[in-house]
PDB file of C-alpha atoms and ligand atoms in Angstrom:
ATOM      1  CA  UNK A 784     -23.382 -73.186 -17.117  1.00 82.00           C
ATOM      2  CA  UNK A 785     -23.151 -71.228 -13.900  1.00 92.00           C
ATOM      3  CA  UNK A 786     -20.124 -70.545 -12.003  1.00 93.00           C
ATOM      4  CA  UNK A 787     -20.478 -73.410  -9.344  1.00 93.00           C
ATOM      5  CA  UNK A 788     -20.936 -75.923 -12.457  1.00 95.00           C
ATOM      6  CA  UNK A 789     -17.784 -74.748 -13.769  1.00 94.00           C
ATOM      7  CA  UNK A 790     -16.114 -75.090 -10.348  1.00 93.00           C
ATOM      8  CA  UNK A 791     -17.784 -78.887  -9.869  1.00 93.00           C
ATOM      9  CA  UNK A 792     -16.339 -79.584 -13.643  1.00 95.00           C
ATOM     10  CA  UNK A 793     -12.956 -78.042 -12.582  1.00 96.00           C
ATOM     11  CA  UNK A 794     -12.426 -79.914  -9.258  1.00 93.00           C
ATOM     12  CA  UNK A 795     -12.509 -83.530 -11.225  1.00 95.00           C
ATOM     13  CA  UNK A 796     -10.242 -82.466 -14.257  1.00 98.00           C
ATOM     14  CA  UNK A 797      -7.081 -84.284 -14.993  1.00 98.00           C
ATOM     15  CA  UNK A 798      -6.113 -82.865 -18.182  1.00 98.00           C
ATOM     16  CA  UNK A 799      -2.484 -82.318 -17.319  1.00 98.00           C
ATOM     17  CA  UNK A 800      -0.714 -85.573 -16.187  1.00 98.00           C
ATOM     18  CA  UNK A 801       2.569 -83.699 -14.922  1.00 98.00           C
ATOM     19  CA  UNK A 802       0.198 -81.429 -12.874  1.00 98.00           C
ATOM     20  CA  UNK A 803      -2.124 -84.410 -11.372  1.00 97.00           C
ATOM     21  CA  UNK A 804       0.773 -86.248 -10.442  1.00 97.00           C
ATOM     22  CA  UNK A 805       2.278 -83.342  -8.833  1.00 95.00           C
ATOM     23  CA  UNK A 806      -0.573 -82.070  -7.185  1.00 96.00           C
ATOM     24  CA  UNK A 807      -1.377 -85.776  -5.977  1.00 95.00           C
ATOM     25  CA  UNK A 808       2.353 -86.358  -4.840  1.00 92.00           C
ATOM     26  CA  UNK A 809       1.915 -82.995  -2.614  1.00 93.00           C
ATOM     27  CA  UNK A 810      -0.956 -84.194  -1.172  1.00 93.00           C
ATOM     28  CA  UNK A 811       0.320 -87.756   0.373  1.00 89.00           C
ATOM     29  CA  UNK A 812       3.950 -86.430   1.107  1.00 93.00           C
ATOM     30  CA  UNK A 813       2.892 -83.285   2.689  1.00 93.00           C
ATOM     31  CA  UNK A 814       5.109 -80.500   4.018  1.00 92.00           C
ATOM     32  CA  UNK A 815       5.715 -81.370   7.558  1.00 91.00           C
ATOM     33  CA  UNK A 816       4.471 -78.413   9.095  1.00 91.00           C
ATOM     34  CA  UNK A 817       1.160 -79.604   7.753  1.00 89.00           C
ATOM     35  CA  UNK A 818       1.583 -83.250   8.119  1.00 90.00           C
ATOM     36  CA  UNK A 819      -1.721 -83.227  10.088  1.00 91.00           C
ATOM     37  CA  UNK A 820      -4.125 -81.400   7.699  1.00 90.00           C
ATOM     38  CA  UNK A 821      -5.947 -83.041   4.733  1.00 91.00           C
ATOM     39  CA  UNK A 822      -5.018 -81.738   1.311  1.00 93.00           C
ATOM     40  CA  UNK A 823      -7.188 -80.591  -1.338  1.00 94.00           C
ATOM     41  CA  UNK A 824      -4.780 -82.042  -3.852  1.00 94.00           C
ATOM     42  CA  UNK A 825      -7.172 -80.810  -7.148  1.00 96.00           C
ATOM     43  CA  UNK A 826      -7.345 -77.983  -8.989  1.00 97.00           C
ATOM     44  CA  UNK A 827      -8.356 -74.991  -6.991  1.00 94.00           C
ATOM     45  CA  UNK A 828     -11.567 -72.754  -8.459  1.00 92.00           C
ATOM     46  CA  UNK A 829     -11.922 -69.038  -8.464  1.00 92.00           C
ATOM     47  CA  UNK A 830     -12.921 -66.956  -5.120  1.00 96.00           C
ATOM     48  CA  UNK A 831     -14.141 -64.424  -4.266  1.00 96.00           C
ATOM     49  CA  UNK A 832     -17.769 -62.459  -5.513  1.00 97.00           C
ATOM     50  CA  UNK A 833     -19.627 -64.517  -8.156  1.00 96.00           C
ATOM     51  CA  UNK A 834     -20.164 -60.813  -9.128  1.00 97.00           C
ATOM     52  CA  UNK A 835     -17.282 -58.865  -9.388  1.00 98.00           C
ATOM     53  CA  UNK A 836     -16.238 -55.736 -10.421  1.00 98.00           C
ATOM     54  CA  UNK A 837     -12.442 -56.368 -10.025  1.00 98.00           C
ATOM     55  CA  UNK A 838     -10.874 -59.509 -10.975  1.00 98.00           C
ATOM     56  CA  UNK A 839      -7.290 -60.420  -9.919  1.00 98.00           C
ATOM     57  CA  UNK A 840      -5.790 -63.125 -12.239  1.00 97.00           C
ATOM     58  CA  UNK A 841      -2.426 -64.853 -10.723  1.00 96.00           C
ATOM     59  CA  UNK A 842      -0.572 -67.711 -11.815  1.00 93.00           C
ATOM     60  CA  UNK A 843      -1.002 -70.994 -10.327  1.00 95.00           C
ATOM     61  CA  UNK A 844      -1.752 -72.554  -6.952  1.00 95.00           C
ATOM     62  CA  UNK A 845       1.334 -73.454  -4.535  1.00 92.00           C
ATOM     63  CA  UNK A 846       1.780 -77.334  -3.644  1.00 91.00           C
ATOM     64  CA  UNK A 847       1.296 -76.328  -0.093  1.00 93.00           C
ATOM     65  CA  UNK A 848      -1.057 -73.664  -0.464  1.00 93.00           C
ATOM     66  CA  UNK A 849      -4.334 -73.236  -2.657  1.00 94.00           C
ATOM     67  CA  UNK A 850      -3.272 -77.078  -3.374  1.00 95.00           C
ATOM     68  CA  UNK A 851      -3.496 -77.749   0.387  1.00 94.00           C
ATOM     69  CA  UNK A 852      -6.159 -75.515   1.373  1.00 95.00           C
ATOM     70  CA  UNK A 853      -8.603 -75.960  -1.476  1.00 94.00           C
ATOM     71  CA  UNK A 854      -8.746 -72.266  -2.162  1.00 94.00           C
ATOM     72  CA  UNK A 855      -6.485 -70.188  -4.418  1.00 93.00           C
ATOM     73  CA  UNK A 856      -4.687 -67.465  -2.643  1.00 95.00           C
ATOM     74  CA  UNK A 857      -4.800 -69.235   0.429  1.00 95.00           C
ATOM     75  CA  UNK A 858      -2.626 -70.511   3.092  1.00 94.00           C
ATOM     76  CA  UNK A 859       0.947 -69.335   1.936  1.00 93.00           C
ATOM     77  CA  UNK A 860       3.216 -66.369   1.563  1.00 94.00           C
ATOM     78  CA  UNK A 861       1.639 -64.680  -1.204  1.00 95.00           C
ATOM     79  CA  UNK A 862      -1.797 -64.694   0.299  1.00 95.00           C
ATOM     80  CA  UNK A 863      -0.696 -63.120   3.280  1.00 95.00           C
ATOM     81  CA  UNK A 864       0.617 -60.276   1.175  1.00 97.00           C
ATOM     82  CA  UNK A 865      -2.425 -59.646  -1.311  1.00 98.00           C
ATOM     83  CA  UNK A 866      -5.195 -60.461   1.425  1.00 98.00           C
ATOM     84  CA  UNK A 867      -3.635 -57.699   3.878  1.00 98.00           C
ATOM     85  CA  UNK A 868      -3.603 -55.432   1.169  1.00 98.00           C
ATOM     86  CA  UNK A 869      -7.137 -56.385  -0.089  1.00 98.00           C
ATOM     87  CA  UNK A 870      -8.047 -55.685   3.680  1.00 98.00           C
ATOM     88  CA  UNK A 871      -5.904 -52.675   3.865  1.00 98.00           C
ATOM     89  CA  UNK A 872      -8.116 -51.320   0.897  1.00 98.00           C
ATOM     90  CA  UNK A 873     -11.330 -52.252   2.215  1.00 97.00           C
ATOM     91  CA  UNK A 874     -11.746 -54.908  -0.055  1.00 98.00           C
ATOM     92  CA  UNK A 875     -11.556 -58.030   2.003  1.00 98.00           C
ATOM     93  CA  UNK A 876     -13.068 -58.749   5.536  1.00 98.00           C
ATOM     94  CA  UNK A 877     -10.273 -59.634   7.050  1.00 97.00           C
ATOM     95  CA  UNK A 878      -6.341 -59.254   6.532  1.00 98.00           C
ATOM     96  CA  UNK A 879      -5.515 -63.260   6.197  1.00 97.00           C
ATOM     97  CA  UNK A 880      -6.617 -66.250   4.461  1.00 96.00           C
ATOM     98  CA  UNK A 881      -5.481 -69.124   5.641  1.00 95.00           C
ATOM     99  CA  UNK A 882      -7.975 -71.880   5.431  1.00 94.00           C
ATOM    100  CA  UNK A 883     -11.341 -72.252   3.269  1.00 92.00           C
ATOM    101  CA  UNK A 884     -13.842 -72.108   5.916  1.00 91.00           C
ATOM    102  CA  UNK A 885     -11.856 -69.157   7.966  1.00 96.00           C
ATOM    103  CA  UNK A 886     -14.631 -66.271   7.239  1.00 96.00           C
ATOM    104  CA  UNK A 887     -12.599 -64.749   4.400  1.00 98.00           C
ATOM    105  CA  UNK A 888     -14.960 -62.945   1.939  1.00 97.00           C
ATOM    106  CA  UNK A 889     -14.196 -60.830  -0.932  1.00 97.00           C
ATOM    107  CA  UNK A 890     -17.114 -58.378  -1.884  1.00 88.00           C
ATOM    108  CA  UNK A 891     -16.461 -56.994  -5.087  1.00 97.00           C
ATOM    109  CA  UNK A 892     -13.479 -58.914  -6.085  1.00 98.00           C
ATOM    110  CA  UNK A 893     -12.628 -62.214  -7.390  1.00 98.00           C
ATOM    111  CA  UNK A 894      -9.382 -64.311  -7.630  1.00 97.00           C
ATOM    112  CA  UNK A 895      -8.691 -66.391 -10.789  1.00 95.00           C
ATOM    113  CA  UNK A 896      -5.693 -68.489 -11.751  1.00 95.00           C
ATOM    114  CA  UNK A 897      -4.990 -69.038 -15.353  1.00 95.00           C
ATOM    115  CA  UNK A 898      -3.674 -72.361 -14.509  1.00 96.00           C
ATOM    116  CA  UNK A 899      -5.825 -74.221 -11.739  1.00 97.00           C
ATOM    117  CA  UNK A 900      -3.223 -77.082 -10.898  1.00 98.00           C
ATOM    118  CA  UNK A 901      -0.051 -76.599  -8.772  1.00 96.00           C
ATOM    119  CA  UNK A 902       3.165 -77.197 -11.046  1.00 96.00           C
ATOM    120  CA  UNK A 903       6.549 -77.728 -10.229  1.00 96.00           C
ATOM    121  CA  UNK A 904       8.690 -75.129  -9.358  1.00 93.00           C
ATOM    122  CA  UNK A 905       5.709 -72.606 -10.056  1.00 89.00           C
ATOM    123  CA  UNK A 906       6.122 -73.196 -13.510  1.00 93.00           C
ATOM    124  CA  UNK A 907       3.672 -74.543 -15.883  1.00 95.00           C
ATOM    125  CA  UNK A 908       4.516 -75.642 -19.534  1.00 96.00           C
ATOM    126  CA  UNK A 909       3.306 -73.675 -22.293  1.00 95.00           C
ATOM    127  CA  UNK A 910       1.020 -76.609 -23.235  1.00 97.00           C
ATOM    128  CA  UNK A 911      -0.470 -76.772 -19.713  1.00 97.00           C
ATOM    129  CA  UNK A 912      -0.722 -73.045 -19.550  1.00 95.00           C
ATOM    130  CA  UNK A 913      -2.981 -73.644 -23.267  1.00 95.00           C
ATOM    131  CA  UNK A 914      -5.134 -77.027 -21.994  1.00 97.00           C
ATOM    132  CA  UNK A 915      -6.107 -74.779 -18.806  1.00 96.00           C
ATOM    133  CA  UNK A 916      -6.765 -71.649 -20.718  1.00 94.00           C
ATOM    134  CA  UNK A 917     -10.735 -73.128 -21.383  1.00 94.00           C
ATOM    135  CA  UNK A 918     -11.258 -73.110 -17.608  1.00 95.00           C
ATOM    136  CA  UNK A 919     -10.458 -69.399 -16.988  1.00 94.00           C
ATOM    137  CA  UNK A 920     -12.322 -68.460 -20.658  1.00 93.00           C
ATOM    138  CA  UNK A 921     -15.306 -70.451 -19.027  1.00 93.00           C
ATOM    139  CA  UNK A 922     -15.311 -68.544 -15.823  1.00 94.00           C
ATOM    140  CA  UNK A 923     -14.653 -65.195 -17.328  1.00 93.00           C
ATOM    141  CA  UNK A 924     -17.489 -65.430 -19.918  1.00 93.00           C
ATOM    142  CA  UNK A 925     -19.988 -65.435 -16.700  1.00 95.00           C
ATOM    143  CA  UNK A 926     -18.247 -62.713 -14.759  1.00 96.00           C
ATOM    144  CA  UNK A 927     -17.863 -60.772 -17.495  1.00 95.00           C
ATOM    145  CA  UNK A 928     -20.779 -58.370 -17.003  1.00 95.00           C
ATOM    146  CA  UNK A 929     -19.977 -56.759 -13.909  1.00 97.00           C
ATOM    147  CA  UNK A 930     -16.436 -56.871 -14.106  1.00 97.00           C
ATOM    148  CA  UNK A 931     -14.537 -53.189 -14.902  1.00 98.00           C
ATOM    149  CA  UNK A 932     -10.878 -53.741 -13.501  1.00 98.00           C
ATOM    150  CA  UNK A 933      -8.586 -56.597 -14.183  1.00 98.00           C
ATOM    151  CA  UNK A 934      -5.479 -56.676 -11.753  1.00 98.00           C
ATOM    152  CA  UNK A 935      -3.089 -59.295 -13.831  1.00 98.00           C
ATOM    153  CA  UNK A 936      -0.352 -60.175 -11.107  1.00 97.00           C
ATOM    154  CA  UNK A 937       3.067 -60.952 -13.097  1.00 96.00           C
ATOM    155  CA  UNK A 938       3.577 -61.320 -16.548  1.00 94.00           C
ATOM    156  CA  UNK A 939       1.989 -64.960 -17.170  1.00 90.00           C
ATOM    157  CA  UNK A 940      -0.991 -63.155 -15.677  1.00 92.00           C
ATOM    158  CA  UNK A 941      -1.146 -60.834 -17.837  1.00 96.00           C
ATOM    159  CA  UNK A 942      -0.819 -62.811 -20.616  1.00 94.00           C
ATOM    160  CA  UNK A 943      -3.653 -65.130 -19.585  1.00 92.00           C
ATOM    161  CA  UNK A 944      -5.786 -62.499 -18.902  1.00 94.00           C
ATOM    162  CA  UNK A 945      -5.725 -60.916 -22.446  1.00 95.00           C
ATOM    163  CA  UNK A 946      -5.868 -64.200 -24.001  1.00 92.00           C
ATOM    164  CA  UNK A 947      -8.960 -65.060 -22.136  1.00 92.00           C
ATOM    165  CA  UNK A 948     -10.636 -61.742 -22.544  1.00 94.00           C
ATOM    166  CA  UNK A 949     -10.107 -62.013 -26.137  1.00 93.00           C
ATOM    167  CA  UNK A 950     -11.380 -65.525 -26.545  1.00 90.00           C
ATOM    168  CA  UNK A 951     -14.414 -64.281 -24.179  1.00 89.00           C
ATOM    169  CA  UNK A 952     -15.131 -61.819 -26.683  1.00 90.00           C
ATOM    170  CA  UNK A 953     -13.384 -58.600 -25.698  1.00 93.00           C
ATOM    171  CA  UNK A 954     -11.910 -56.347 -27.905  1.00 92.00           C
ATOM    172  CA  UNK A 955      -8.317 -56.749 -27.028  1.00 94.00           C
ATOM    173  CA  UNK A 956      -5.727 -54.465 -28.802  1.00 93.00           C
ATOM    174  CA  UNK A 957      -2.968 -56.190 -31.255  1.00 90.00           C
ATOM    175  CA  UNK A 958      -0.039 -56.681 -30.422  1.00 91.00           C
ATOM    176  CA  UNK A 959      -0.426 -57.334 -26.802  1.00 91.00           C
ATOM    177  CA  UNK A 960       0.312 -54.702 -24.892  1.00 93.00           C
ATOM    178  CA  UNK A 961       3.452 -55.065 -22.542  1.00 96.00           C
ATOM    179  CA  UNK A 962       3.422 -55.983 -18.987  1.00 97.00           C
ATOM    180  CA  UNK A 963       4.680 -53.513 -16.310  1.00 98.00           C
ATOM    181  CA  UNK A 964       4.279 -52.516 -13.089  1.00 98.00           C
ATOM    182  CA  UNK A 965       0.882 -50.133 -12.981  1.00 98.00           C
ATOM    183  CA  UNK A 966       0.674 -50.117 -16.333  1.00 97.00           C
ATOM    184  CA  UNK A 967      -3.012 -49.744 -17.477  1.00 97.00           C
ATOM    185  CA  UNK A 968      -4.670 -50.422 -20.678  1.00 96.00           C
ATOM    186  CA  UNK A 969      -8.176 -49.926 -21.766  1.00 94.00           C
ATOM    187  CA  UNK A 970     -10.036 -53.077 -23.397  1.00 93.00           C
ATOM    188  CA  UNK A 971     -13.832 -51.976 -24.285  1.00 89.00           C
ATOM    189  CA  UNK A 972     -15.633 -51.156 -20.864  1.00 91.00           C
ATOM    190  CA  UNK A 973     -12.440 -52.762 -19.043  1.00 96.00           C
ATOM    191  CA  UNK A 974      -9.330 -51.715 -17.844  1.00 97.00           C
ATOM    192  CA  UNK A 975      -6.270 -54.053 -17.546  1.00 98.00           C
ATOM    193  CA  UNK A 976      -3.295 -53.035 -15.074  1.00 98.00           C
ATOM    194  CA  UNK A 977      -0.435 -54.602 -14.618  1.00 98.00           C
ATOM    195  CA  UNK A 978       0.949 -55.532 -10.873  1.00 98.00           C
ATOM    196  CA  UNK A 979       4.121 -57.575  -9.824  1.00 98.00           C
ATOM    197  CA  UNK A 980       3.480 -61.012  -8.190  1.00 97.00           C
ATOM    198  CA  UNK A 981       3.126 -60.840  -4.472  1.00 97.00           C
ATOM    199  CA  UNK A 982       5.558 -63.728  -4.318  1.00 95.00           C
ATOM    200  CA  UNK A 983       8.504 -64.038  -2.007  1.00 94.00           C
ATOM    201  CA  UNK A 984      10.760 -63.589  -4.533  1.00 94.00           C
ATOM    202  CA  UNK A 985       9.238 -59.759  -5.350  1.00 97.00           C
ATOM    203  CA  UNK A 986       8.287 -58.970  -1.842  1.00 97.00           C
ATOM    204  CA  UNK A 987      11.716 -60.240   0.092  1.00 96.00           C
ATOM    205  CA  UNK A 988      13.889 -58.405  -2.948  1.00 97.00           C
ATOM    206  CA  UNK A 989      11.557 -55.341  -2.285  1.00 97.00           C
ATOM    207  CA  UNK A 990      11.166 -55.345  -5.883  1.00 97.00           C
ATOM    208  CA  UNK A 991       6.952 -55.049  -4.731  1.00 98.00           C
ATOM    209  CA  UNK A 992       6.432 -53.295  -1.383  1.00 98.00           C
ATOM    210  CA  UNK A 993       3.145 -53.270   0.362  1.00 98.00           C
ATOM    211  CA  UNK A 994       2.338 -49.303  -0.757  1.00 98.00           C
ATOM    212  CA  UNK A 995       3.000 -50.494  -4.441  1.00 98.00           C
ATOM    213  CA  UNK A 996       0.639 -53.550  -4.432  1.00 98.00           C
ATOM    214  CA  UNK A 997      -1.715 -51.038  -2.241  1.00 98.00           C
ATOM    215  CA  UNK A 998      -2.035 -48.583  -4.630  1.00 98.00           C
ATOM    216  CA  UNK A 999      -2.577 -50.944  -7.552  1.00 98.00           C
ATOM    217  CA  UNK A1000      -5.657 -52.272  -5.830  1.00 98.00           C
ATOM    218  CA  UNK A1001      -6.797 -48.511  -4.469  1.00 98.00           C
ATOM    219  CA  UNK A1002      -6.462 -48.089  -8.549  1.00 98.00           C
ATOM    220  CA  UNK A1003      -8.733 -50.576  -9.364  1.00 98.00           C
ATOM    221  CA  UNK A1004     -11.082 -49.654  -7.004  1.00 98.00           C
ATOM    222  CA  UNK A1005     -11.252 -46.327  -8.468  1.00 98.00           C
ATOM    223  CA  UNK A1006     -11.474 -47.717 -11.817  1.00 98.00           C
ATOM    224  CA  UNK A1007     -14.508 -49.840 -10.920  1.00 97.00           C
ATOM    225  CA  UNK A1008     -15.857 -46.661  -8.953  1.00 97.00           C
ATOM    226  CA  UNK A1009     -15.968 -47.763  -5.799  1.00 96.00           C
TER     227      UNK A1009
HETATM  228 FE1  SF4 B 564      -6.818 -79.633 -15.381  1.00 82.39          FE
HETATM  229 FE2  SF4 B 564      -5.959 -77.227 -15.452  1.00 82.39          FE
HETATM  230 FE3  SF4 B 564      -5.595 -78.731 -13.733  1.00 82.39          FE
HETATM  231 FE4  SF4 B 564      -4.590 -79.180 -16.300  1.00 82.39          FE
HETATM  232  S1  SF4 B 564      -4.166 -77.232 -14.846  1.00 82.39           S
HETATM  233  S2  SF4 B 564      -5.630 -80.720 -15.161  1.00 82.39           S
HETATM  234  S3  SF4 B 564      -6.364 -78.090 -17.156  1.00 82.39           S
HETATM  235  S4  SF4 B 564      -7.343 -78.163 -13.888  1.00 82.39           S
END
């Protein structure tokens, strides 16, 4: 299968009843500030280069972010932080990602979420994480030949990325390394880097600053030889 085929099949997945209800309800009730906008209301596929040197692995789309715009890390506060940093570090054409079709381009980077549908309170259950894992594995298998650095945003993204890498045939360390900000671990030709998730909870509290995020992305550039 090609990346386009994987994304097309993903877009009609209904394997998690709770998440299907949540994503579709959000698309009908909408947030007041987006009342006049159409909502995607489906799984959000990966976004960015089809032959990336750097993967950025998050958690799941937000009900009124990726679930609204149809593009992961697009149209919410986490997206504002991530894309501003990608732009500052020379990895994105523009500093914002507000809607699919806004002209944003990621030359060397692809953004993936291990869970592709918006979960209540941004918290997928373990069963939902396991149910969605094959989508990440399929996409990762197609991307691995070009990837040199994997940036994991948060502990769930870290665990999901290691699991998907192992499932895709990468020789991963056992037991799995512990997540931490700026922690690096090698696996075959790859280096996996931990980074706090740019969620409002982390950015408002100063746990993650713009400089910290930029430093991780610059490090990923260096690992990828860019
Ligand atoms: Fe399908 Fe993943 Fe969405 Fe579950 S979370 S319905 S497995 S795309």
